[in-house]
Coordinates of C-alpha atoms and ligand atoms in Angstrom, one line a residue:
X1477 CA 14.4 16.9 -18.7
X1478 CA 16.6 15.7 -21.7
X1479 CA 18.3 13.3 -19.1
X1480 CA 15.7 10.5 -19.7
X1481 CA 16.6 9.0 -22.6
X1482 CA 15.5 5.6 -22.9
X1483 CA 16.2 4.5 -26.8
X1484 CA 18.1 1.2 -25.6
X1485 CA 15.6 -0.3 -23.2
X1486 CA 12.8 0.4 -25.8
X1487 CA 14.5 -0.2 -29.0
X1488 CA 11.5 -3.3 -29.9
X1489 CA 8.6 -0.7 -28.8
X1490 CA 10.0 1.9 -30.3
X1491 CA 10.3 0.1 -34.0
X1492 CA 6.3 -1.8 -33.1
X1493 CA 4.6 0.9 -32.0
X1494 CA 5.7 4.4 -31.7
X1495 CA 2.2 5.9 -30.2
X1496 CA 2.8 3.6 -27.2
X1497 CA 6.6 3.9 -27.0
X1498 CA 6.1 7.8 -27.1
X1499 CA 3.6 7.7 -23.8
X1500 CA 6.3 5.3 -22.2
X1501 CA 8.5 8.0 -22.6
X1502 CA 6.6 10.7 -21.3
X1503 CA 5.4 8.7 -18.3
X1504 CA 9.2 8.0 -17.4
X1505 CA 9.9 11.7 -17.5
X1506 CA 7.0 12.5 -15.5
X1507 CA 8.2 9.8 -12.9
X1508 CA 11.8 11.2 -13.1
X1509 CA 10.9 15.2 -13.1
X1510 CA 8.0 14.9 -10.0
X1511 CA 8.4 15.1 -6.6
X1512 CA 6.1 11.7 -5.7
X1513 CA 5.2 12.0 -2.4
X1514 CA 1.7 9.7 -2.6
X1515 CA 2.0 7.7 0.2
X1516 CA 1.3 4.7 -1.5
X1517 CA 3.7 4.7 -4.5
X1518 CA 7.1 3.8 -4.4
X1519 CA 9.7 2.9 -7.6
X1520 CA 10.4 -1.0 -7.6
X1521 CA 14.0 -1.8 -8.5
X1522 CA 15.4 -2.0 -12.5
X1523 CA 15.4 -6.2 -11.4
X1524 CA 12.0 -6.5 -10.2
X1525 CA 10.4 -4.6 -13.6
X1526 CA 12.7 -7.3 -15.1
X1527 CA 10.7 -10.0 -14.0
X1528 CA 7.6 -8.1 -14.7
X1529 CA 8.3 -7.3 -18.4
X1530 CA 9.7 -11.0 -19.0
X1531 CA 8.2 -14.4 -20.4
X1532 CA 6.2 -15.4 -17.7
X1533 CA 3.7 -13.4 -18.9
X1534 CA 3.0 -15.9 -21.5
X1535 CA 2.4 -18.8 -18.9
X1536 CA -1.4 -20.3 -17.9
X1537 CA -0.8 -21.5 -14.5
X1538 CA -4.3 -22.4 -12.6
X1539 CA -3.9 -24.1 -9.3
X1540 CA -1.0 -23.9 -7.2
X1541 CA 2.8 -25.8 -7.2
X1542 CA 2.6 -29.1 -8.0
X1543 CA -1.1 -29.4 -8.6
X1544 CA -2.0 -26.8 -11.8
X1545 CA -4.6 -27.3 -14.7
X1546 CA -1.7 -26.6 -17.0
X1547 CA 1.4 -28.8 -18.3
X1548 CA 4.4 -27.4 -18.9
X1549 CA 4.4 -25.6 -15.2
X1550 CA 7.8 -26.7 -14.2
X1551 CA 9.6 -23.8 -13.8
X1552 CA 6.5 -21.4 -12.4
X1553 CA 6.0 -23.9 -9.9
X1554 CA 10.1 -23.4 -8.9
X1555 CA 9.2 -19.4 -9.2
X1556 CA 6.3 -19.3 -6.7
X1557 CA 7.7 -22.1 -4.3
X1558 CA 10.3 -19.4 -4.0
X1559 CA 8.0 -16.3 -3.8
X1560 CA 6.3 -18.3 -0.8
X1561 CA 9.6 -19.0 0.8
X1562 CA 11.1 -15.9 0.7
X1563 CA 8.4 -14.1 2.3
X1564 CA 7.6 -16.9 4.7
X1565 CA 11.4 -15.8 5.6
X1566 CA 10.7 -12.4 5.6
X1567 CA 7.4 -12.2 7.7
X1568 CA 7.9 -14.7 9.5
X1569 CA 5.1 -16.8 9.1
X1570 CA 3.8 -20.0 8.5
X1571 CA 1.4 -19.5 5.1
X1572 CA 1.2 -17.9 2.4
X1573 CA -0.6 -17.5 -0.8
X1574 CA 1.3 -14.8 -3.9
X1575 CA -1.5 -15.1 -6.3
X1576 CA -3.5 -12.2 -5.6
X1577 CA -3.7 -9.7 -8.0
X1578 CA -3.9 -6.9 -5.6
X1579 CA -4.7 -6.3 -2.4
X1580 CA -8.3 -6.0 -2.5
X1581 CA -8.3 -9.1 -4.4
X1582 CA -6.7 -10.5 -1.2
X1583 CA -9.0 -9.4 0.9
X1584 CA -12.3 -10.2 -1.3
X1585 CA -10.2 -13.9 -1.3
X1586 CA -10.3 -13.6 3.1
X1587 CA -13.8 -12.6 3.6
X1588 CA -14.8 -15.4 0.6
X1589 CA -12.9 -17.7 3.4
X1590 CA -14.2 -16.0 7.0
X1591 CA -17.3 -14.8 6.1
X1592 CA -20.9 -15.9 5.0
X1593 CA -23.4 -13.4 3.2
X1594 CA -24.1 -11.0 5.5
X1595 CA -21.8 -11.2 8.3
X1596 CA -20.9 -8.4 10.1
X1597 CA -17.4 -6.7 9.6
X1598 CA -15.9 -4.2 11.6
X1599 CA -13.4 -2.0 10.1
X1600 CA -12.1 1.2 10.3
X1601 CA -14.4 4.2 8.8
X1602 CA -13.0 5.2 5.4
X1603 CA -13.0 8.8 6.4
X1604 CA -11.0 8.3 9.1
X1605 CA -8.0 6.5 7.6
X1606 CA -9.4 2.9 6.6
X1607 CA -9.6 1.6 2.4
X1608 CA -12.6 0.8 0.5
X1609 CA -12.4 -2.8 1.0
X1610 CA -13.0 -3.2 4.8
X1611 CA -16.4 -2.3 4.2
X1612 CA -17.8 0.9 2.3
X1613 CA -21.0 0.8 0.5
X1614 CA -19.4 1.5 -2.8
X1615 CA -17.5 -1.5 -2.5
X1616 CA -18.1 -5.1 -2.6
X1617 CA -17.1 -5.4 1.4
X1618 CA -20.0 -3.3 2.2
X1619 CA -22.4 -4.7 -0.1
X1620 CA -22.2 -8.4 0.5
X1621 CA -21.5 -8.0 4.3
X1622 CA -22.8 -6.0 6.8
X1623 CA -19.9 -3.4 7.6
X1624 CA -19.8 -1.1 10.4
X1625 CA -16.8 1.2 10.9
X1626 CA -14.9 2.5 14.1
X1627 CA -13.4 5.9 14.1
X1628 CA -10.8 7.5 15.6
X1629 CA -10.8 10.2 18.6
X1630 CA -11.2 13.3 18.1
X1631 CA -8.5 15.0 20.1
X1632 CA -5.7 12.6 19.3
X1633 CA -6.8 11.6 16.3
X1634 CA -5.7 7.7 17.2
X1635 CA -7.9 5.0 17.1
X1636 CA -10.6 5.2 20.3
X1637 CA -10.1 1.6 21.7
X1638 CA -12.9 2.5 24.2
X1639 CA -15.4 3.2 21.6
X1640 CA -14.4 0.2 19.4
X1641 CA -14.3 -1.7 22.3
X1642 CA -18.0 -0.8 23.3
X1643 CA -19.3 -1.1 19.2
X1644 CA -18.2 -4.7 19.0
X1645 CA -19.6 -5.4 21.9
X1646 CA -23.0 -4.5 20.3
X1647 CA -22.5 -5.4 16.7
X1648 CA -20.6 -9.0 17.3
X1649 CA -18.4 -8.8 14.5
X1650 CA -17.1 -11.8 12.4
X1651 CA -14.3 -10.4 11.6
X1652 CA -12.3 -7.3 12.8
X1653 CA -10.1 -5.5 10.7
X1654 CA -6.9 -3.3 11.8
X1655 CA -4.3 -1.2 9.1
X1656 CA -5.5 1.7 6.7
X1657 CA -4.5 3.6 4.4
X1658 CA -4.3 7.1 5.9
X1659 CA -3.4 6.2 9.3
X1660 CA -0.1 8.0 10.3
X1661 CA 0.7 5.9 13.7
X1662 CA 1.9 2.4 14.6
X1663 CA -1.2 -0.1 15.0
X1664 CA -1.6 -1.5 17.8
X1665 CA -2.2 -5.2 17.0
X1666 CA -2.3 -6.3 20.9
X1667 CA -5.4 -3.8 21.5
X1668 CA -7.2 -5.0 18.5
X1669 CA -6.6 -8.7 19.9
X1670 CA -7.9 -8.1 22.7
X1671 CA -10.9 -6.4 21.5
X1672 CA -11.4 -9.6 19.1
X1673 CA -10.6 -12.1 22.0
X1674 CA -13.8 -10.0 24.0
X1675 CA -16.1 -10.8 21.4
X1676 CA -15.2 -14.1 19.6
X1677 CA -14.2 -12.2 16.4
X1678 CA -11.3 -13.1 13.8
X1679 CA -8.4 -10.3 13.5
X1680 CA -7.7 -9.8 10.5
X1681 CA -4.5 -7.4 9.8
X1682 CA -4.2 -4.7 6.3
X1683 CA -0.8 -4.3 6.3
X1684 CA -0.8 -3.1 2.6
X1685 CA 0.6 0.3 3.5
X1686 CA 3.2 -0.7 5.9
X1687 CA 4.2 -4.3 4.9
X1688 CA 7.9 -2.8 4.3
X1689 CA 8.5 -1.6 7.8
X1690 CA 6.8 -4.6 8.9
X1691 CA 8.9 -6.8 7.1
X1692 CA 12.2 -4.5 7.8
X1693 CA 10.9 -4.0 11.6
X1694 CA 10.1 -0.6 11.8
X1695 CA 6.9 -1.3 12.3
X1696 CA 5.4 -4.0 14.9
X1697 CA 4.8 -7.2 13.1
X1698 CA 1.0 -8.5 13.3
X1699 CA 2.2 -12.1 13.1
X1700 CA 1.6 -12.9 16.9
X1701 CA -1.5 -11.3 17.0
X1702 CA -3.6 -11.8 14.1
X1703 CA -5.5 -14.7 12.6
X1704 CA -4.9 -13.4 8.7
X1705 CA -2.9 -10.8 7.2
X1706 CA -3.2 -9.1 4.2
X1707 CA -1.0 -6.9 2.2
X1708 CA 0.0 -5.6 -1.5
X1709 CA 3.1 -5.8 -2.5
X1710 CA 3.7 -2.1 -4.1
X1711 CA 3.9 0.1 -1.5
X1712 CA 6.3 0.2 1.1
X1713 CA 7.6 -3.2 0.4
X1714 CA 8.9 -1.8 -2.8
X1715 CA 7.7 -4.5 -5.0
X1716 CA 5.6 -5.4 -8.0
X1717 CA 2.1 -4.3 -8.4
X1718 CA 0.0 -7.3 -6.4
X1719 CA -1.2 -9.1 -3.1
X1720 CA -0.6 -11.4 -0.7
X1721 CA -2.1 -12.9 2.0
X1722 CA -0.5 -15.0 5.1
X1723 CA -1.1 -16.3 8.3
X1724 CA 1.0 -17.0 11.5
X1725 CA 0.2 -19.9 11.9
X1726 CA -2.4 -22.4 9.7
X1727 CA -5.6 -23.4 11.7
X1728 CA -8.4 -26.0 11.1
X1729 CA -11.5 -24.9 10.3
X1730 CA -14.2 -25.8 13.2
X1731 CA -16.0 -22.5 12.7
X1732 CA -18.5 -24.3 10.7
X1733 CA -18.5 -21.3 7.8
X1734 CA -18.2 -24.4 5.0
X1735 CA -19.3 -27.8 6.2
X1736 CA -16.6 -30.4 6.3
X1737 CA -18.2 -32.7 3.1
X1738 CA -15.5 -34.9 2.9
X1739 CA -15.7 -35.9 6.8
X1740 CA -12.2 -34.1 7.0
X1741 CA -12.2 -30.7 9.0
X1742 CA -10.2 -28.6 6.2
X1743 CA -7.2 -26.9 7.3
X1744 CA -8.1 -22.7 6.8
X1745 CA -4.9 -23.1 4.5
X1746 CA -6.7 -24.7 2.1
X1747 CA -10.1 -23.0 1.8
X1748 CA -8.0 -19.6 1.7
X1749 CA -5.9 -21.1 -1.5
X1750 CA -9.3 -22.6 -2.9
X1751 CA -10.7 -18.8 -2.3
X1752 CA -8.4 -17.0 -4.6
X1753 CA -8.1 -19.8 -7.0
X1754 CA -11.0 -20.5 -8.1
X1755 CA -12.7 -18.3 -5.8
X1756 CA -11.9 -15.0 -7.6
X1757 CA -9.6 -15.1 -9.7
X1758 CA -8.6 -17.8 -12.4
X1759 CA -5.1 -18.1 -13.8
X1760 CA -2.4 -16.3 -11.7
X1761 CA 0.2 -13.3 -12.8
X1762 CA 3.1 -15.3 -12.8
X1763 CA 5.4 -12.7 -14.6
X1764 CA 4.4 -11.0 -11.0
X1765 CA 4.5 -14.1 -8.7
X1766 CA 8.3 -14.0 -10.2
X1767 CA 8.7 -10.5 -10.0
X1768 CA 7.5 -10.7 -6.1
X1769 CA 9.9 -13.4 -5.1
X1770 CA 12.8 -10.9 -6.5
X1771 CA 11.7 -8.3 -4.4
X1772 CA 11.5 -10.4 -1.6
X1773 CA 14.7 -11.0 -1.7
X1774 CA 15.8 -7.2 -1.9
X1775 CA 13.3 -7.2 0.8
X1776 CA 15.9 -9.5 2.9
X1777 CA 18.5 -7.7 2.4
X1778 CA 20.0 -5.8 5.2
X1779 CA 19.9 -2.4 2.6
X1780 CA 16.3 -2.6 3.1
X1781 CA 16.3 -2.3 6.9
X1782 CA 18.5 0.3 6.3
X1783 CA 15.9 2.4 3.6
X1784 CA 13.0 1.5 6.2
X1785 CA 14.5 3.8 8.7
X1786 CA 15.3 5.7 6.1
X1787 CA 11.7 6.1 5.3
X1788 CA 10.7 6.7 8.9
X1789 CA 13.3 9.3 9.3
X1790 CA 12.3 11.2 6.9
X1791 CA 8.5 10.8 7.6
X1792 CA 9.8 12.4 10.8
X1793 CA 11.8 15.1 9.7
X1794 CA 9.1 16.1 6.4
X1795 CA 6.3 16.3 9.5
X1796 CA 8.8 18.3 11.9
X1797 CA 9.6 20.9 9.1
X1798 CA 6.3 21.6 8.2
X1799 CA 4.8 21.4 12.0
X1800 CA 7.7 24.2 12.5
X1801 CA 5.7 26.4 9.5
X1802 CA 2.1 25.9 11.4
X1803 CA 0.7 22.8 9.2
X1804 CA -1.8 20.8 11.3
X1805 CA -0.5 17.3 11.6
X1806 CA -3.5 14.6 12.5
X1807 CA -2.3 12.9 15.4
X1808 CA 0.5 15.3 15.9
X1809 CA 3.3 13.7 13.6
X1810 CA 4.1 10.1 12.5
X1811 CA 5.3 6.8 13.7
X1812 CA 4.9 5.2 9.9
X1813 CA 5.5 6.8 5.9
X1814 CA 2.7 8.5 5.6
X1815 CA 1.2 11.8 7.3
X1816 CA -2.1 13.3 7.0
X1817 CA -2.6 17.3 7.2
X1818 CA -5.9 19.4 8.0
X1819 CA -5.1 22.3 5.8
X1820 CA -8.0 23.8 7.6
X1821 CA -5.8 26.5 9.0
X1822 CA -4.6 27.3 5.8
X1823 CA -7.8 28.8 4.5
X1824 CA -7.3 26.1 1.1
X1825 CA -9.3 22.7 0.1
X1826 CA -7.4 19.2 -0.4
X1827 CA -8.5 19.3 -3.5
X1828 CA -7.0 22.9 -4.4
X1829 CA -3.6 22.0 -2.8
X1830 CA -3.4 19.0 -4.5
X1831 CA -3.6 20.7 -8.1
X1832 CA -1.6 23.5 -7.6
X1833 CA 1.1 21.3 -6.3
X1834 CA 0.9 19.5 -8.7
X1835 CA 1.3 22.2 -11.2
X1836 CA 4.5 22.8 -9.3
X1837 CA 5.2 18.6 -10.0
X1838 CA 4.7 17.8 -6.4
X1839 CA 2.3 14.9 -6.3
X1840 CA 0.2 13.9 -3.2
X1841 CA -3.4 13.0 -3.2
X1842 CA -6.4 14.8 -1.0
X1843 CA -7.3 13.6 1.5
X1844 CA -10.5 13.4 3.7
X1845 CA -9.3 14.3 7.9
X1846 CA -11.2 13.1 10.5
X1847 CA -14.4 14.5 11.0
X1848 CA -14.1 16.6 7.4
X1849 CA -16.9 18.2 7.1
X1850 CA -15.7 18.6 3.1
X1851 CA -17.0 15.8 1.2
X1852 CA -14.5 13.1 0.0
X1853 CA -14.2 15.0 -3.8
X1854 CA -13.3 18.2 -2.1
X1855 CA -11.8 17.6 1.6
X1856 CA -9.7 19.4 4.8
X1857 CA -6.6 17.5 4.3
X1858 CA -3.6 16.2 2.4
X1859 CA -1.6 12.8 2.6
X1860 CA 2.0 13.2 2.6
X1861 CA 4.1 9.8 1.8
X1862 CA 8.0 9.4 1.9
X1863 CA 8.3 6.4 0.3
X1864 CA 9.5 7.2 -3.0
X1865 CA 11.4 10.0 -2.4
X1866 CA 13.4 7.9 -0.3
X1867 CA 14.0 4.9 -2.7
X1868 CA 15.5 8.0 -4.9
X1869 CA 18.0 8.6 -2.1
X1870 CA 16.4 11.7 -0.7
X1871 CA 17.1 12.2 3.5
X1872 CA 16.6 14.8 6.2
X1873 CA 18.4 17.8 4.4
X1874 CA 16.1 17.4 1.1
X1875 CA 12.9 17.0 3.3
X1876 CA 13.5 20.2 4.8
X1877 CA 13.4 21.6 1.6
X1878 CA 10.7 19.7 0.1
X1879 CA 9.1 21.0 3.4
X1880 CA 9.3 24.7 1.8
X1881 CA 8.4 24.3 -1.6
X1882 CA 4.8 22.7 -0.3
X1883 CA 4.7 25.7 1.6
X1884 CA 4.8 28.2 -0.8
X1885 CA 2.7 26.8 -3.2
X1886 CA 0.1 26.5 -0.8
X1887 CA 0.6 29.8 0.6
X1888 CA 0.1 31.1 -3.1
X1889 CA -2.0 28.4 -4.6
X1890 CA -3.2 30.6 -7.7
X1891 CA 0.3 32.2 -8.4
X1892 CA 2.0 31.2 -11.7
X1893 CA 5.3 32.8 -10.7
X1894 CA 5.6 30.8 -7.7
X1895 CA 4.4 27.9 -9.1
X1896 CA 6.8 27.8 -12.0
X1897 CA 9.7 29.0 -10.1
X1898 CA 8.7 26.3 -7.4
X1899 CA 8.4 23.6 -10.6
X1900 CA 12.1 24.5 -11.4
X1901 CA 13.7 23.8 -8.5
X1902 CA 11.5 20.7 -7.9
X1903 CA 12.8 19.3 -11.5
X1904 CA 16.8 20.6 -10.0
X1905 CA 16.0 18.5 -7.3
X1906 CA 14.9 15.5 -9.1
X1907 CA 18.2 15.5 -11.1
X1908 CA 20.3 15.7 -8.6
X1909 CA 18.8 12.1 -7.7
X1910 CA 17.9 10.2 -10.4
X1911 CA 15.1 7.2 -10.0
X1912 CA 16.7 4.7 -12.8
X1913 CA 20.0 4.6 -13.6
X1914 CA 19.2 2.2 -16.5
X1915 CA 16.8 3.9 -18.0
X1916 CA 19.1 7.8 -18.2
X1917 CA 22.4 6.0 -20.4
Ligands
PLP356 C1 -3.8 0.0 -1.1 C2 -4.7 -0.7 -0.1 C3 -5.4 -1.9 -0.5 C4 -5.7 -2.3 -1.9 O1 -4.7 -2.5 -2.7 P1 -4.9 -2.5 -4.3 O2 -3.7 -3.3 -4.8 O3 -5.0 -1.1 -4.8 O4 -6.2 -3.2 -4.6 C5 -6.0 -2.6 0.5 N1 -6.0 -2.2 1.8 C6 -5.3 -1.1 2.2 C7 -5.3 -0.7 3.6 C8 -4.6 -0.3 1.3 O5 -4.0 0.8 1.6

């Protein structure tokens, strides 16, 4: 507990404003003291919050490199050349745009591009693994378009090609839309492709969740597959909070979505830039843009292959452990960093589990399972990340572990012995590996 001390990277805050400076404080003890295991947090390096805390911040930057609104745009230009670089590099692809503030915003920027009002989407049903933004009701996606959802099956709990195959078939989809957000196995991007080659849709590829074993191949890439990709770039990529969008390879646009005025057939390059900027959003983060290009570059890295695995492994290992102590695993076990848990057999709610652990300073989120028949405020099922844990330095010995302090808590959800008793050795554990060197001097 007293081992965050942060008086010397704070020493301005702390003098300005104490009230804020004192939340600071408590925030970085919560990070340090909990066990994080939401799937889609992670702790980006001491260099990338750097960046993110720097000057930048104070730069208007509209446009893009070269061709901004602004004078003066020299050196941002240099910064997000680089950004674009580096994670042409580390995707391997041929375009892509670092502006978007987060992920949704990157995908609200691809449908401005692919889709007219009202165009069908098909994407995978929110209750079943998929995000808000590939076509829910309370979300933009599934009020300006028309958004019908695939699911997965119900004894494997993978997605049910058949019946997607069949659905697009009948609904003729503009656009079809693999990666979630719960979804504890590989995607299969050929399948998908396939599906979209049947019935003349665009694939569009969510890698927001798994960008980081993407980009350290752990994952299979979507690059030869897909049309567009999104991701953010705070999850498993490890990076500053934000989006990005790419694509394989740039196309023209002979789809006829937005007429050619000029007499020029517009490269889809181009209408995606002109869809974040000015489409949705006005000047870009560029304290951000800098801070992803430094992560990038981590991203490069051979150490980051190396923590990829890492977080596969231990995905793995967490899911064998608690398999071993008769927890339901959707789909069996994991392929990815996340897993999803019907707790159904445990006789408690998502939404009890998730307090009581995190009473004990385990953090996860509820989660709904397929087929829950719990709504989404109360659900079956839990989602289990390994993520952060790993970027701590965590491995197989300390998932076993972590393995048995979920267990007990949910074994004795309303038992303040256990609870605090499991709360202590959770903070033990969280000493023994530290999440910012700098920040504990
Ligand atoms: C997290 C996530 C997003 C959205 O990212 P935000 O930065 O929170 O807007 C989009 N798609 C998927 C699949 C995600 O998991």
């Amino acid at each position: 507990m007293s081992k965050s001390s942060s008086s010397d990277n704070f020493s301005h805050l702390k003098r300005n404003d104490r009230e804020v400076y004192n939340i600071l404080k408590k925030e970085l003890n919560r990070e340090h003291n909990t066990l994080e295991l939401i799937a889609s947090e992670n702790f980006a390096s001491y260099a990338t919050l750097e960046m993110t805390g720097s000057v930048l911040t104070n730069k208007y930057a509209e446009g893009y490199p070269g061709a901004r609104y602004y004078g003066g745009c020299e050196h941002v230009d240099e910064v997000e050349n680089l950004a674009i670089e580096r994670a042409k590099e580390l995707f391997g692809c041929e375009y892509v745009n670092v502006q978007p503030h987060s992920g949704s915003q990157a995908n609200m920027a691809v449908f401005l591009t692919f889709l007219n009002q009202n165009d069908t989407i098909l994407g995978m049903d929110l209750a079943h693994g998929g995000h808000l933004t590939h076509g829910s009701k309370v979300n933009f996606s599934g009020q300006l378009y028309n958004a019908a959802a695939y699911q997965v099956d119900k004894d494997t709990g993978r997605v049910d090609f058949k019946s997607l195959k069949n659905m697009a078939r009948e609904i003729k989809p503009k656009i079809l839309i693999c990666g979630a957000s719960a979804y504890p196995r590989e995607v299969e991007f050929s399948n998908f492709r396939e599906i979209a080659n049947d019935v003349g849709a665009f694939l569009m590829a969510d890698i927001a969740h798994t960008s980081g074993l993407v980009a350290a191949g752990v994952h299979p890439s979507p690059m030869q597959y897909c049309d567009v990709v999104t991701s953010t770039t705070h999850k498993t990529l490890r990076g500053p909070r934000g989006g990005i969008i790419m694509m394989p390879k740039d196309f023209e646009n002979t789809w006829g979505a937005i007429a050619p005025k000029s007499g020029r057939i517009k490269m889809v390059s181009e209408l995606l830039n002109s869809s974040v900027m000015p489409g949705v959003q006005g000047g870009p983060l560029m304290h951000v843009i800098g801070a992803k290009a430094v992560a990038f570059k981590e991203a490069l890295y051979p150490s980051f292959k190396q923590y990829a695995k890492n977080i596969v492994s231990n995905a793995k290992s967490l899911a064998q452990s608690l398999i071993e102590k008769d927890y339901n695993l959707v789909t069996g076990g994991t392929d990815t960093h996340v897993m999803l848990i019907d707790l159904t057999n445990k006789d408690i709610s998502g939404k009890q589990a998730e307090k009581s652990l995190e009473q004990a300073g385990i953090n996860l989120n509820k989660n709904m399972v397929p087929f829950d028949k719990r709504s989404p405020f109360v659900t079956s099922g839990i989602r289990i990340g390994t993520p952060a844990i790993t970027t701590r330095g965590m491995g197989n010995q300390e998932m076993s572990i972590i393995a048995d302090l979920i267990d007990r808590v949910i074994n004795n959800p309303d038992d303040n012995k256990v609870i605090s008793k499991v709360k202590k050795e959770v903070n033990d554990l969280c000493d023994a590996f530290p999440v910012y060197d700098e920040f504990h001097n």
